[in-house]
Coordinates of C-alpha atoms in Angstrom, one line a residue:
Chain A
M1 CA 21.6 -83.8 126.1
K2 CA 19.5 -86.2 127.2
L3 CA 19.6 -87.9 130.2
T4 CA 20.8 -91.6 130.7
P5 CA 19.1 -93.7 133.8
K6 CA 23.3 -93.7 135.0
T7 CA 23.9 -90.2 134.8
A8 CA 20.3 -89.5 136.4
T9 CA 21.5 -92.0 138.7
L10 CA 24.1 -90.5 139.7
L11 CA 23.3 -86.9 139.1
V12 CA 20.5 -88.4 142.4
L13 CA 22.9 -89.7 144.1
A14 CA 25.8 -87.0 143.8
A15 CA 22.6 -83.8 144.5
L16 CA 21.5 -86.2 147.9
V17 CA 24.9 -86.6 149.4
A18 CA 25.3 -82.6 148.2
I19 CA 22.0 -81.4 149.4
T20 CA 20.3 -83.0 153.0
P21 CA 23.2 -81.4 154.9
F22 CA 21.5 -78.6 154.5
F23 CA 19.0 -79.6 156.6
F24 CA 20.1 -81.1 159.6
P25 CA 18.8 -79.6 162.7
S26 CA 22.8 -81.5 164.6
G27 CA 25.5 -82.3 163.9
Y28 CA 24.1 -86.1 165.0
Y29 CA 22.0 -86.0 161.7
Y30 CA 26.2 -86.4 159.7
R31 CA 26.1 -89.9 161.8
V32 CA 22.9 -91.4 160.5
G33 CA 23.8 -89.7 157.0
A34 CA 27.4 -91.5 157.4
L35 CA 25.4 -95.4 158.2
I36 CA 22.9 -94.7 155.7
F37 CA 26.1 -93.9 153.0
V38 CA 28.0 -97.7 154.4
N39 CA 25.0 -99.5 154.6
G40 CA 24.7 -98.0 150.9
L41 CA 26.8 -99.4 149.6
A42 CA 27.3 -102.6 150.6
V43 CA 23.3 -103.4 149.3
T44 CA 25.2 -101.5 145.9
G45 CA 27.0 -105.0 146.5
I46 CA 24.2 -106.7 146.4
V47 CA 22.3 -105.1 143.9
I48 CA 25.3 -106.8 141.7
L49 CA 24.8 -110.4 143.1
T50 CA 21.1 -110.2 143.6
G51 CA 19.6 -107.6 141.1
Y52 CA 21.6 -108.5 138.2
A53 CA 22.5 -111.8 138.7
G54 CA 20.0 -113.1 140.6
Q55 CA 22.1 -115.1 143.4
V56 CA 21.0 -114.6 147.3
S57 CA 23.9 -114.7 149.9
L58 CA 23.3 -114.6 153.6
G59 CA 26.9 -114.8 154.8
H60 CA 27.7 -111.2 153.4
A61 CA 28.1 -109.2 156.9
G62 CA 31.1 -111.7 157.0
F63 CA 33.0 -109.5 154.2
A64 CA 32.2 -107.2 156.2
G65 CA 33.5 -108.7 159.2
I66 CA 36.6 -108.9 157.2
G67 CA 37.1 -105.6 156.2
G68 CA 36.6 -104.6 159.5
Y69 CA 38.7 -106.4 161.2
A70 CA 41.4 -105.7 158.9
C71 CA 41.3 -101.8 159.8
A72 CA 41.4 -103.2 163.5
L73 CA 44.0 -105.4 162.5
A74 CA 47.0 -104.6 159.7
P75 CA 47.6 -101.7 160.7
V76 CA 48.9 -103.0 164.7
H77 CA 50.4 -106.0 164.2
L78 CA 51.6 -105.7 160.2
G79 CA 52.2 -102.2 160.4
L80 CA 50.0 -100.7 157.8
H81 CA 48.4 -97.6 156.6
P82 CA 44.5 -98.6 157.5
A83 CA 44.4 -97.1 153.6
L84 CA 46.2 -99.9 152.6
A85 CA 44.3 -102.5 155.7
V86 CA 41.1 -101.7 153.5
V87 CA 43.1 -103.2 150.4
L88 CA 44.1 -106.0 152.3
G89 CA 40.4 -106.2 153.6
A90 CA 39.1 -105.7 149.6
V91 CA 41.5 -109.0 148.9
M92 CA 41.4 -111.1 151.3
S93 CA 37.0 -110.8 151.3
A94 CA 37.5 -111.6 147.2
A95 CA 39.7 -115.0 148.0
L96 CA 37.6 -116.2 149.8
A97 CA 34.4 -115.8 147.7
W98 CA 36.4 -117.3 145.0
L99 CA 37.6 -119.8 147.0
V100 CA 33.4 -120.7 148.6
G101 CA 31.6 -119.6 145.4
R102 CA 34.0 -121.7 143.1
P103 CA 32.7 -124.7 143.9
I104 CA 29.0 -123.5 145.0
L105 CA 27.7 -121.9 142.2
R106 CA 28.0 -124.5 140.0
L107 CA 24.7 -125.5 141.5
K108 CA 21.1 -124.1 141.1
G109 CA 19.2 -122.7 143.5
Y110 CA 19.4 -121.9 147.4
Y111 CA 22.6 -123.8 148.2
L112 CA 25.0 -120.4 148.0
G113 CA 22.9 -118.4 150.5
V114 CA 23.0 -122.1 152.4
A115 CA 26.7 -122.0 152.3
S116 CA 27.7 -118.0 152.2
L117 CA 25.4 -119.0 155.4
G118 CA 27.2 -121.1 156.9
M119 CA 30.2 -119.5 156.0
G120 CA 29.1 -116.0 157.1
I121 CA 28.4 -117.2 160.6
L122 CA 32.1 -119.3 161.0
I123 CA 33.8 -115.8 160.4
S124 CA 31.7 -113.9 163.1
M125 CA 32.6 -117.5 166.1
V126 CA 36.1 -117.2 164.7
L127 CA 35.6 -113.2 165.5
N128 CA 33.9 -114.2 168.7
N129 CA 36.3 -116.4 170.0
E130 CA 40.0 -116.1 169.1
R131 CA 40.0 -113.4 172.0
W132 CA 44.4 -113.1 171.7
L133 CA 44.1 -111.6 168.3
T134 CA 40.2 -109.9 168.5
R135 CA 39.8 -109.1 172.0
G136 CA 36.7 -111.0 172.0
P137 CA 33.1 -109.8 171.8
D138 CA 33.7 -106.5 173.3
G139 CA 35.2 -105.4 170.2
I140 CA 37.9 -104.0 169.5
D141 CA 39.7 -100.4 168.6
V142 CA 40.8 -99.1 164.9
P143 CA 43.4 -96.9 164.5
D144 CA 42.3 -92.9 162.1
L145 CA 42.7 -93.6 159.0
G146 CA 44.3 -90.6 158.9
L147 CA 42.8 -88.6 156.3
R148 CA 41.1 -85.4 157.7
G149 CA 44.3 -84.6 159.6
V150 CA 45.5 -84.1 156.0
L151 CA 42.7 -81.9 153.9
K152 CA 43.4 -79.7 157.6
D153 CA 46.8 -79.6 156.9
W154 CA 45.3 -78.2 153.0
G155 CA 43.2 -75.7 154.6
L156 CA 39.7 -77.6 154.7
N157 CA 38.6 -77.6 158.3
L158 CA 35.4 -80.3 158.8
S159 CA 34.5 -81.9 161.9
N160 CA 34.3 -85.8 162.6
G161 CA 30.7 -86.3 161.4
E162 CA 30.9 -84.2 158.4
F163 CA 33.9 -85.6 156.9
W164 CA 32.2 -89.3 157.6
Y165 CA 29.4 -88.0 156.1
F166 CA 31.0 -86.9 153.1
F167 CA 33.7 -89.5 153.0
S168 CA 31.7 -92.7 153.0
G169 CA 28.9 -90.3 150.3
I170 CA 31.8 -89.8 148.2
V171 CA 33.1 -94.3 148.1
M172 CA 29.3 -94.9 147.8
I173 CA 28.7 -92.4 144.8
L174 CA 31.8 -93.9 143.5
G175 CA 30.8 -97.8 144.4
A176 CA 27.4 -97.2 142.1
W177 CA 29.5 -95.4 139.5
A178 CA 31.8 -98.8 138.9
A179 CA 28.3 -100.4 139.3
L180 CA 26.3 -98.7 136.7
N181 CA 29.2 -99.1 134.5
L182 CA 29.1 -103.3 134.9
H183 CA 25.5 -102.3 133.9
Q184 CA 25.8 -100.8 130.5
S185 CA 29.0 -103.7 130.4
P186 CA 28.9 -106.8 128.2
T187 CA 29.2 -108.3 131.5
G188 CA 26.5 -107.1 132.6
R189 CA 24.6 -107.7 129.9
A190 CA 25.8 -111.2 130.6
L191 CA 24.5 -111.2 134.1
R192 CA 21.3 -110.6 133.9
A193 CA 20.3 -112.6 130.7
L194 CA 21.6 -115.6 133.2
H195 CA 19.4 -113.5 135.6
G196 CA 16.5 -114.3 132.8
S197 CA 16.8 -117.1 131.9
E198 CA 19.8 -119.2 133.2
I199 CA 19.7 -122.2 129.8
A200 CA 18.9 -119.3 127.8
A201 CA 22.2 -117.5 128.7
R202 CA 23.8 -120.6 128.6
T203 CA 22.5 -121.8 125.8
V204 CA 23.8 -118.4 123.8
G205 CA 27.2 -119.1 125.0
V206 CA 27.3 -117.0 128.8
D207 CA 30.0 -118.9 131.4
V208 CA 26.9 -119.1 133.7
S209 CA 29.2 -120.1 136.4
R210 CA 31.8 -118.0 136.3
L211 CA 29.6 -115.4 135.8
K212 CA 28.2 -116.1 138.6
L213 CA 31.4 -116.2 140.1
Q214 CA 32.6 -112.9 139.3
A215 CA 29.3 -111.2 140.9
F216 CA 30.1 -112.8 144.3
V217 CA 33.6 -111.3 144.2
I218 CA 32.8 -108.1 143.4
S219 CA 29.8 -108.0 145.9
A220 CA 32.4 -109.7 148.6
V221 CA 34.7 -106.6 147.9
Y222 CA 31.6 -103.9 148.3
A223 CA 30.5 -105.7 151.7
S224 CA 34.6 -106.0 152.9
V225 CA 34.9 -102.0 151.9
S226 CA 32.1 -100.8 154.1
G227 CA 33.1 -103.1 156.8
S228 CA 36.2 -101.2 156.7
L229 CA 34.1 -97.8 156.8
L230 CA 32.3 -98.5 159.5
A231 CA 35.6 -99.6 161.6
L232 CA 36.4 -96.8 160.7
Q233 CA 34.4 -94.4 161.3
N234 CA 33.1 -95.9 164.8
K235 CA 37.4 -96.4 165.6
F236 CA 35.9 -99.0 166.8
I237 CA 34.3 -103.1 165.6
T238 CA 32.6 -105.8 167.4
P239 CA 31.8 -109.7 165.6
D240 CA 28.3 -108.0 165.2
V241 CA 29.3 -106.4 162.3
A242 CA 29.6 -110.2 160.7
G243 CA 26.7 -111.8 163.0
F244 CA 23.8 -113.7 160.7
M245 CA 21.5 -110.5 161.1
H246 CA 23.9 -108.2 159.9
S247 CA 23.8 -110.4 156.7
I248 CA 19.7 -110.6 156.3
E249 CA 19.8 -106.7 157.6
M250 CA 21.4 -106.0 153.7
V251 CA 19.4 -108.5 151.5
T252 CA 17.1 -106.3 153.4
M253 CA 17.5 -103.4 152.7
A254 CA 18.3 -103.8 148.6
V255 CA 15.1 -106.3 148.1
L256 CA 13.0 -103.7 149.9
G257 CA 13.9 -100.5 148.4
G258 CA 14.1 -102.8 144.9
A259 CA 17.2 -105.2 144.2
G260 CA 16.8 -104.1 140.6
S261 CA 18.5 -101.0 141.1
V262 CA 21.4 -99.1 142.8
L263 CA 19.1 -96.6 143.2
G264 CA 16.3 -99.0 145.1
A265 CA 18.9 -100.5 146.8
I266 CA 20.4 -97.1 148.4
F267 CA 16.8 -96.0 149.1
G268 CA 16.2 -99.1 151.0
A269 CA 19.4 -98.8 152.6
G270 CA 18.3 -95.2 153.5
I271 CA 14.6 -96.9 154.8
L272 CA 16.7 -99.1 157.3
T273 CA 18.8 -97.2 158.2
L274 CA 16.5 -94.8 159.5
L275 CA 13.8 -96.8 160.7
P276 CA 15.2 -98.1 164.5
Q277 CA 16.3 -94.4 164.5
V278 CA 12.8 -93.3 164.2
L279 CA 11.4 -96.4 166.7
T280 CA 13.9 -95.6 169.6
V281 CA 9.9 -94.0 171.0
F282 CA 8.6 -97.7 170.8
A283 CA 11.8 -99.4 171.0
E284 CA 10.0 -102.1 172.6
Y285 CA 7.9 -102.4 168.8
E286 CA 10.6 -102.0 166.4
Q287 CA 11.8 -105.8 166.1
M288 CA 8.1 -107.2 165.1
V289 CA 7.4 -103.3 162.8
L290 CA 10.6 -104.7 161.0
G291 CA 9.4 -108.1 160.3
L292 CA 6.0 -106.8 159.7
V293 CA 7.8 -104.4 157.0
M294 CA 9.5 -106.4 155.1
M295 CA 6.8 -108.8 154.9
L296 CA 4.3 -106.3 153.7
V297 CA 6.8 -105.5 151.4
M298 CA 8.3 -108.7 149.8
I299 CA 3.8 -109.8 149.6
F300 CA 2.4 -105.8 148.4
L301 CA 5.4 -104.6 146.1
R302 CA 7.7 -107.5 144.6
E303 CA 10.0 -105.4 143.3
G304 CA 10.8 -102.9 145.7
L305 CA 9.7 -99.7 147.1
L306 CA 11.4 -97.2 144.5
P307 CA 10.1 -99.1 141.9
S308 CA 6.3 -99.5 142.5
I309 CA 6.6 -96.0 144.4
L310 CA 8.2 -94.3 140.9
R311 CA 6.1 -96.6 138.9
K312 CA 2.7 -94.7 141.1
L313 CA 4.1 -91.4 140.2
R314 CA 4.0 -92.0 136.8
G315 CA 0.8 -93.4 137.2
T316 CA 0.3 -96.3 134.4
G317 CA 0.3 -99.9 135.2
E318 CA 3.9 -100.2 132.0
Chain B
M1 CA 34.8 -145.8 177.1
S2 CA 32.2 -144.5 180.4
E3 CA 33.3 -140.0 178.3
L4 CA 32.9 -142.0 174.8
L5 CA 29.0 -143.3 176.1
Q6 CA 28.1 -139.6 177.8
F7 CA 29.1 -137.7 174.3
L8 CA 26.9 -139.9 172.9
F9 CA 23.9 -139.1 175.1
S10 CA 24.0 -135.4 175.1
G11 CA 24.4 -135.4 170.7
V12 CA 21.3 -138.0 170.5
T13 CA 18.9 -135.7 172.6
V14 CA 20.4 -132.6 170.8
G15 CA 20.8 -134.7 167.5
A16 CA 16.6 -135.5 168.4
V17 CA 16.1 -131.6 168.3
Y18 CA 18.0 -130.8 165.5
A19 CA 16.1 -133.8 163.4
L20 CA 12.3 -132.8 164.7
V21 CA 13.0 -129.5 163.5
A22 CA 14.7 -130.4 160.3
L23 CA 11.3 -132.7 159.9
G24 CA 9.4 -129.4 160.0
F25 CA 11.6 -127.7 158.1
T26 CA 11.3 -130.4 154.6
I27 CA 7.1 -131.2 155.6
I28 CA 6.9 -127.2 154.5
Y29 CA 9.3 -127.6 152.0
N30 CA 8.3 -130.2 150.3
A31 CA 4.4 -129.4 150.5
S32 CA 5.3 -125.4 149.4
D33 CA 9.3 -125.1 147.9
V34 CA 9.7 -122.9 151.0
V35 CA 13.1 -122.8 153.4
N36 CA 11.2 -121.7 156.4
F37 CA 13.6 -119.5 158.0
A38 CA 10.9 -119.4 160.7
Q39 CA 10.6 -122.9 162.0
G40 CA 13.2 -122.3 164.9
E41 CA 10.1 -119.5 166.1
F42 CA 7.9 -122.3 166.5
V43 CA 10.5 -124.0 169.0
M44 CA 10.6 -121.5 171.0
L45 CA 6.9 -120.8 171.1
G46 CA 6.4 -124.5 171.7
G47 CA 8.7 -123.8 175.4
M48 CA 7.1 -120.5 176.1
A49 CA 4.0 -120.5 176.1
T50 CA 4.2 -124.2 178.0
V51 CA 5.6 -122.0 180.8
F52 CA 3.3 -119.3 180.7
A53 CA -0.1 -121.5 180.5
H54 CA 1.9 -124.2 183.3
A55 CA 2.4 -121.0 185.7
A56 CA -1.4 -119.5 185.1
G57 CA -2.7 -122.4 186.5
L58 CA -2.3 -125.6 183.6
P59 CA -1.2 -129.2 184.5
L60 CA 1.8 -129.2 182.9
P61 CA 0.7 -131.7 179.8
L62 CA -2.1 -129.5 179.5
A63 CA 0.0 -126.8 179.1
A64 CA 2.3 -128.6 177.2
L65 CA -1.3 -129.3 174.5
V66 CA -1.9 -125.8 174.8
A67 CA 1.0 -124.7 173.2
I68 CA 1.9 -127.2 170.9
V69 CA -2.3 -126.6 169.2
G70 CA -1.6 -123.0 169.5
T71 CA 1.9 -122.8 167.9
A72 CA 0.2 -125.4 164.8
A73 CA -2.5 -122.1 164.8
V74 CA 0.1 -119.8 164.1
G75 CA 2.5 -122.2 161.5
V76 CA -1.3 -121.7 159.2
A77 CA -2.0 -118.2 160.2
L78 CA 1.8 -117.6 158.1
N79 CA 0.4 -119.8 155.9
R80 CA -2.7 -118.2 155.2
L81 CA -1.3 -114.4 155.9
A82 CA 2.8 -114.8 154.3
I83 CA 3.1 -117.7 152.1
E84 CA 0.6 -117.9 150.3
P85 CA 0.2 -115.0 149.2
A86 CA 3.8 -114.7 147.8
R87 CA 3.1 -117.4 145.7
G88 CA 4.8 -117.4 142.7
A89 CA 7.8 -115.2 144.6
P90 CA 11.1 -115.4 144.3
V91 CA 13.2 -117.8 146.0
V92 CA 14.4 -114.6 147.9
S93 CA 11.8 -113.1 148.3
L94 CA 10.3 -116.3 150.0
I95 CA 13.4 -116.5 151.8
I96 CA 12.7 -112.6 153.2
I97 CA 9.3 -113.1 154.3
T98 CA 10.1 -115.9 155.9
I99 CA 12.9 -114.4 157.6
G100 CA 10.7 -111.8 158.6
A101 CA 8.0 -113.9 159.8
S102 CA 10.5 -115.2 162.2
I103 CA 11.7 -111.4 163.6
F104 CA 8.1 -111.1 163.8
I105 CA 7.5 -113.6 165.9
R106 CA 10.7 -113.8 167.7
G107 CA 9.4 -109.3 168.8
A108 CA 5.4 -110.9 169.5
A109 CA 7.2 -113.2 171.7
Q110 CA 8.9 -110.7 173.8
L111 CA 5.8 -108.3 174.2
V112 CA 3.3 -111.4 175.3
F113 CA 6.0 -113.3 177.5
D114 CA 9.1 -111.6 178.4
K115 CA 12.7 -111.4 178.2
Q116 CA 13.5 -114.2 180.6
I117 CA 15.1 -117.5 180.7
H118 CA 12.3 -119.8 181.4
T119 CA 11.9 -123.6 182.6
F120 CA 8.8 -126.4 183.8
P121 CA 9.9 -129.5 185.7
A122 CA 10.9 -132.2 183.6
F123 CA 8.5 -135.2 183.2
S124 CA 9.9 -137.9 185.3
G125 CA 12.5 -136.6 188.1
D126 CA 16.4 -134.7 187.9
D127 CA 17.3 -138.3 188.7
P128 CA 20.1 -139.0 186.4
I129 CA 20.1 -142.8 185.2
R130 CA 23.8 -144.1 184.8
I131 CA 23.8 -146.8 182.1
L132 CA 27.9 -148.1 181.9
G133 CA 29.4 -145.2 183.9
A134 CA 28.0 -143.0 182.1
T135 CA 24.4 -141.0 182.8
I136 CA 21.4 -139.4 181.0
L137 CA 18.5 -137.7 181.9
P138 CA 15.2 -139.2 182.0
Q139 CA 14.0 -136.0 179.8
S140 CA 16.2 -137.3 177.7
L141 CA 15.0 -140.1 177.4
W142 CA 11.4 -138.1 176.6
V143 CA 13.0 -136.8 174.1
I144 CA 14.5 -139.5 172.4
A145 CA 10.9 -141.3 172.5
G146 CA 8.5 -138.1 171.2
A147 CA 11.3 -137.5 168.6
V148 CA 11.4 -141.6 167.4
L149 CA 7.3 -141.5 168.0
V150 CA 6.3 -138.1 166.4
F151 CA 8.7 -140.0 163.0
V152 CA 6.5 -143.7 163.3
A153 CA 3.4 -141.3 163.3
L154 CA 4.3 -139.9 160.0
W155 CA 5.5 -142.9 158.8
L156 CA 2.6 -144.4 159.0
F157 CA 0.7 -141.7 157.3
F158 CA 2.4 -140.3 154.6
T159 CA 2.1 -144.2 153.3
R160 CA -1.1 -145.7 155.5
T161 CA -3.3 -142.9 154.8
L162 CA -5.6 -140.9 152.3
L163 CA -4.4 -137.6 153.6
G164 CA -0.7 -139.0 153.7
R165 CA -1.2 -139.5 150.2
A166 CA -2.4 -136.4 149.2
V167 CA 0.4 -134.1 150.6
L168 CA 2.8 -136.5 148.9
A169 CA 1.5 -136.6 145.5
T170 CA 0.8 -132.8 146.6
S171 CA 4.7 -132.8 146.9
N172 CA 5.8 -134.6 143.9
N173 CA 3.6 -132.7 141.1
R174 CA 1.1 -130.1 143.1
L175 CA -0.5 -129.3 140.0
A176 CA -1.3 -133.5 138.8
A177 CA -2.0 -133.6 142.4
Q178 CA -5.3 -131.1 141.9
L179 CA -5.3 -132.4 138.5
V180 CA -6.9 -135.7 140.5
G181 CA -8.9 -133.6 143.5
I182 CA -6.2 -133.2 146.0
N183 CA -6.9 -129.9 147.5
T184 CA -3.6 -128.8 147.9
N185 CA -4.5 -125.9 150.0
F186 CA -5.9 -128.0 152.5
V187 CA -2.5 -129.5 151.8
M188 CA 0.0 -126.8 152.5
T189 CA -2.4 -125.4 155.7
L190 CA -1.9 -129.4 157.1
S191 CA 1.8 -128.9 156.6
F192 CA 2.8 -125.7 158.2
A193 CA -0.3 -127.1 161.7
L194 CA 2.4 -130.2 161.2
S195 CA 5.4 -128.6 160.7
A196 CA 4.5 -125.9 163.7
G197 CA 2.8 -128.8 166.0
I198 CA 6.1 -130.8 165.8
G199 CA 8.9 -127.5 166.1
A200 CA 6.2 -127.1 169.2
L201 CA 6.6 -130.9 170.9
A202 CA 10.2 -130.2 170.6
G203 CA 10.1 -127.5 172.0
V204 CA 7.7 -128.6 174.6
L205 CA 10.3 -131.8 175.3
V206 CA 13.7 -130.0 175.7
T207 CA 12.6 -126.9 177.3
P208 CA 13.3 -128.3 181.1
I209 CA 17.2 -129.7 179.7
T210 CA 18.0 -127.0 177.5
L211 CA 15.9 -124.1 179.2
T212 CA 14.5 -121.7 177.1
S213 CA 14.0 -117.5 176.2
Y214 CA 12.5 -115.2 173.4
D215 CA 15.5 -115.7 171.4
V216 CA 16.4 -119.1 171.6
G217 CA 14.7 -120.0 167.8
L218 CA 16.8 -118.5 165.2
T219 CA 20.0 -120.8 166.6
L220 CA 17.4 -123.3 166.6
A221 CA 16.7 -123.0 162.6
L222 CA 19.8 -122.7 161.6
K223 CA 20.5 -125.8 163.3
G224 CA 17.7 -127.3 161.6
F225 CA 18.5 -126.8 158.6
A226 CA 22.0 -127.5 158.0
A227 CA 20.7 -130.8 159.5
A228 CA 18.0 -130.8 156.8
M229 CA 20.6 -130.0 153.6
L230 CA 23.2 -132.8 155.5
G231 CA 20.2 -135.0 155.0
G232 CA 19.4 -133.7 151.6
M233 CA 16.6 -131.6 151.4
G234 CA 12.6 -132.8 151.1
N235 CA 13.6 -136.7 152.4
P236 CA 12.1 -137.3 156.0
K237 CA 15.0 -140.4 156.9
G238 CA 17.4 -137.3 155.8
A239 CA 16.1 -135.0 158.1
L240 CA 15.9 -138.0 161.0
A241 CA 19.5 -138.8 160.2
G242 CA 21.4 -135.0 158.8
G243 CA 19.5 -134.3 162.5
L244 CA 21.2 -137.3 164.4
L245 CA 24.7 -137.2 163.2
L246 CA 24.9 -133.5 163.7
G247 CA 23.7 -133.9 167.5
L248 CA 26.7 -136.2 167.2
L249 CA 29.0 -133.9 165.7
E250 CA 28.6 -131.6 167.9
A251 CA 28.5 -133.7 171.1
M252 CA 32.4 -134.8 169.7
T253 CA 33.3 -131.2 169.2
A254 CA 32.3 -130.2 172.4
G255 CA 34.1 -132.9 173.8
Y256 CA 36.7 -133.4 172.5
L257 CA 37.9 -130.6 170.2
S258 CA 36.7 -127.1 171.8
S259 CA 33.6 -126.3 173.4
Q260 CA 33.9 -122.7 171.9
Y261 CA 33.6 -124.1 168.6
K262 CA 31.1 -127.0 169.5
D263 CA 28.6 -124.6 167.0
A264 CA 30.8 -124.6 163.4
A265 CA 30.6 -128.3 163.9
A266 CA 26.7 -127.4 161.6
F267 CA 28.7 -124.7 159.4
V268 CA 31.5 -127.2 158.7
V269 CA 29.0 -129.3 157.9
I270 CA 26.9 -127.2 155.7
L271 CA 30.3 -126.6 153.9
A272 CA 31.2 -130.2 153.5
V273 CA 28.2 -131.8 151.9
L274 CA 27.9 -128.4 149.5
F275 CA 31.4 -129.4 148.7
L276 CA 31.1 -132.4 148.2
M277 CA 27.5 -133.7 147.8
P278 CA 25.4 -131.2 147.0
Q279 CA 22.3 -133.5 147.5
G280 CA 22.9 -134.2 150.8
L281 CA 22.6 -138.4 152.0
F282 CA 19.7 -139.2 151.0
G283 CA 18.3 -136.5 148.3
R284 CA 17.3 -137.6 144.9
K285 CA 19.1 -136.6 141.8
S286 CA 17.0 -133.1 140.2
T287 CA 17.6 -132.7 137.5
D288 CA 15.7 -130.2 134.9
R289 CA 13.9 -129.8 132.4
V290 CA 14.7 -127.2 129.0

């Protein structure tokens, strides 16, 4: 059997999720791992938007904020089960992405970046200021998902850290699977075509603005679900999740690792999630190092880290 | 009436700063097609460097000069070390590079200076001037005069000097400019130095009013960017109008609607502009050749 890139990617991810825990020196690493997977899910959405469709969003954290606060607010105010709150957040994010994206994506260039930037900051401002609803900058408690209890009843007893590690890992793999399927579908091919040349794609009959809009909406759903997962595993959420810096982090993770491929982007998510953990020793220099890494990778390894490393390993310039 | 006048004064003061930041965006965008998100850090550097040079014993005007020249050098370094090597990279990469630069500068400022909030004395005292029942700080007049001076000087530079025209030519068509013998690399260097220097000047002028610290740059960059978009990216007149308009909008929002949402004005404006008139107030309609 020949290994397609899709199966290969999924196998690598599954192996990564399953095998790494054997090397964890302490329970704390489950938490870091879960964080990487949550970020990995968000950047998979960025791969669809930026890697496939060639559009830039600087406000995706806004969708993560919607997803996160849906989990905090819907169970309390609407009596929804937290799992349904995740769905509600995703639907709201998709609707907002559609509304914002529809007029913008007819335009070329960095307009989507600008519009999404404005949108993201407005969302985070609302989360910060509407204290009666969101309790403002101090953050708000999020109810338990309840799934761990169900698993316990079935005889599968996981610690909180272990549960969220595996659960986030599985959701990330599902997300990657969906993104890879999209990549191979006619829609995915059309998206890549418009990334290559919008005019050429239009000439062969691709509905360019509709496709860009689809990519934007899909990636918003990814960001929203990742925000929900983050809120649920921390049982707490603050407006920072919707902040500008978080949006930048998402794009940077994807582009750093290699936005052209799901594996590359998730690799980038891993690196940038680990970097602050490693750099706590020199917390003073954290910002400088982060900024420097962003610049150096973009200047010298334009396709991103993973594709560049793979190319080195193959030893050819292709 | 005096209330409205008061809001007008504060709006124009803030607007003048936004206009200067937007002008910085415009100059670099014209010369290199790069949207430089590190623009706000230049403003921060201008203010912070003046504070520390002044504290080290330099008289205020000299400290300000050192800060402006130093920041211009940072701008040149940014171009040489980060923008030029990435020539031809996709927009996403360039955006990430300038955001990386802004994070880097902020991190460095936090080490070189400190994390405290600083200020220095206003140029001509702190006694507010009364006009028709409203008050305005003398420093606000400095800010407004500074902005006007910069715009007039730049206008003269771009229209009356050979070098200024070379910059315009480069922004119109880089290759054609090269062909007629313009040193486009020098034009790039000049643009970054100018843009960083103008940012620093804005920082020097406004610090006695708004205070400064290592992390004021990001908000200013976003607001200045919004102002540039509002006026039409790449148009200096648009930067001036966009900046003033944004400052007034903010002051009116804070005064009549909600001070919590004063910062929202900028971003609501961005969205409205994009939805209704994507070219901005003064932007040219651009078409693509196939």
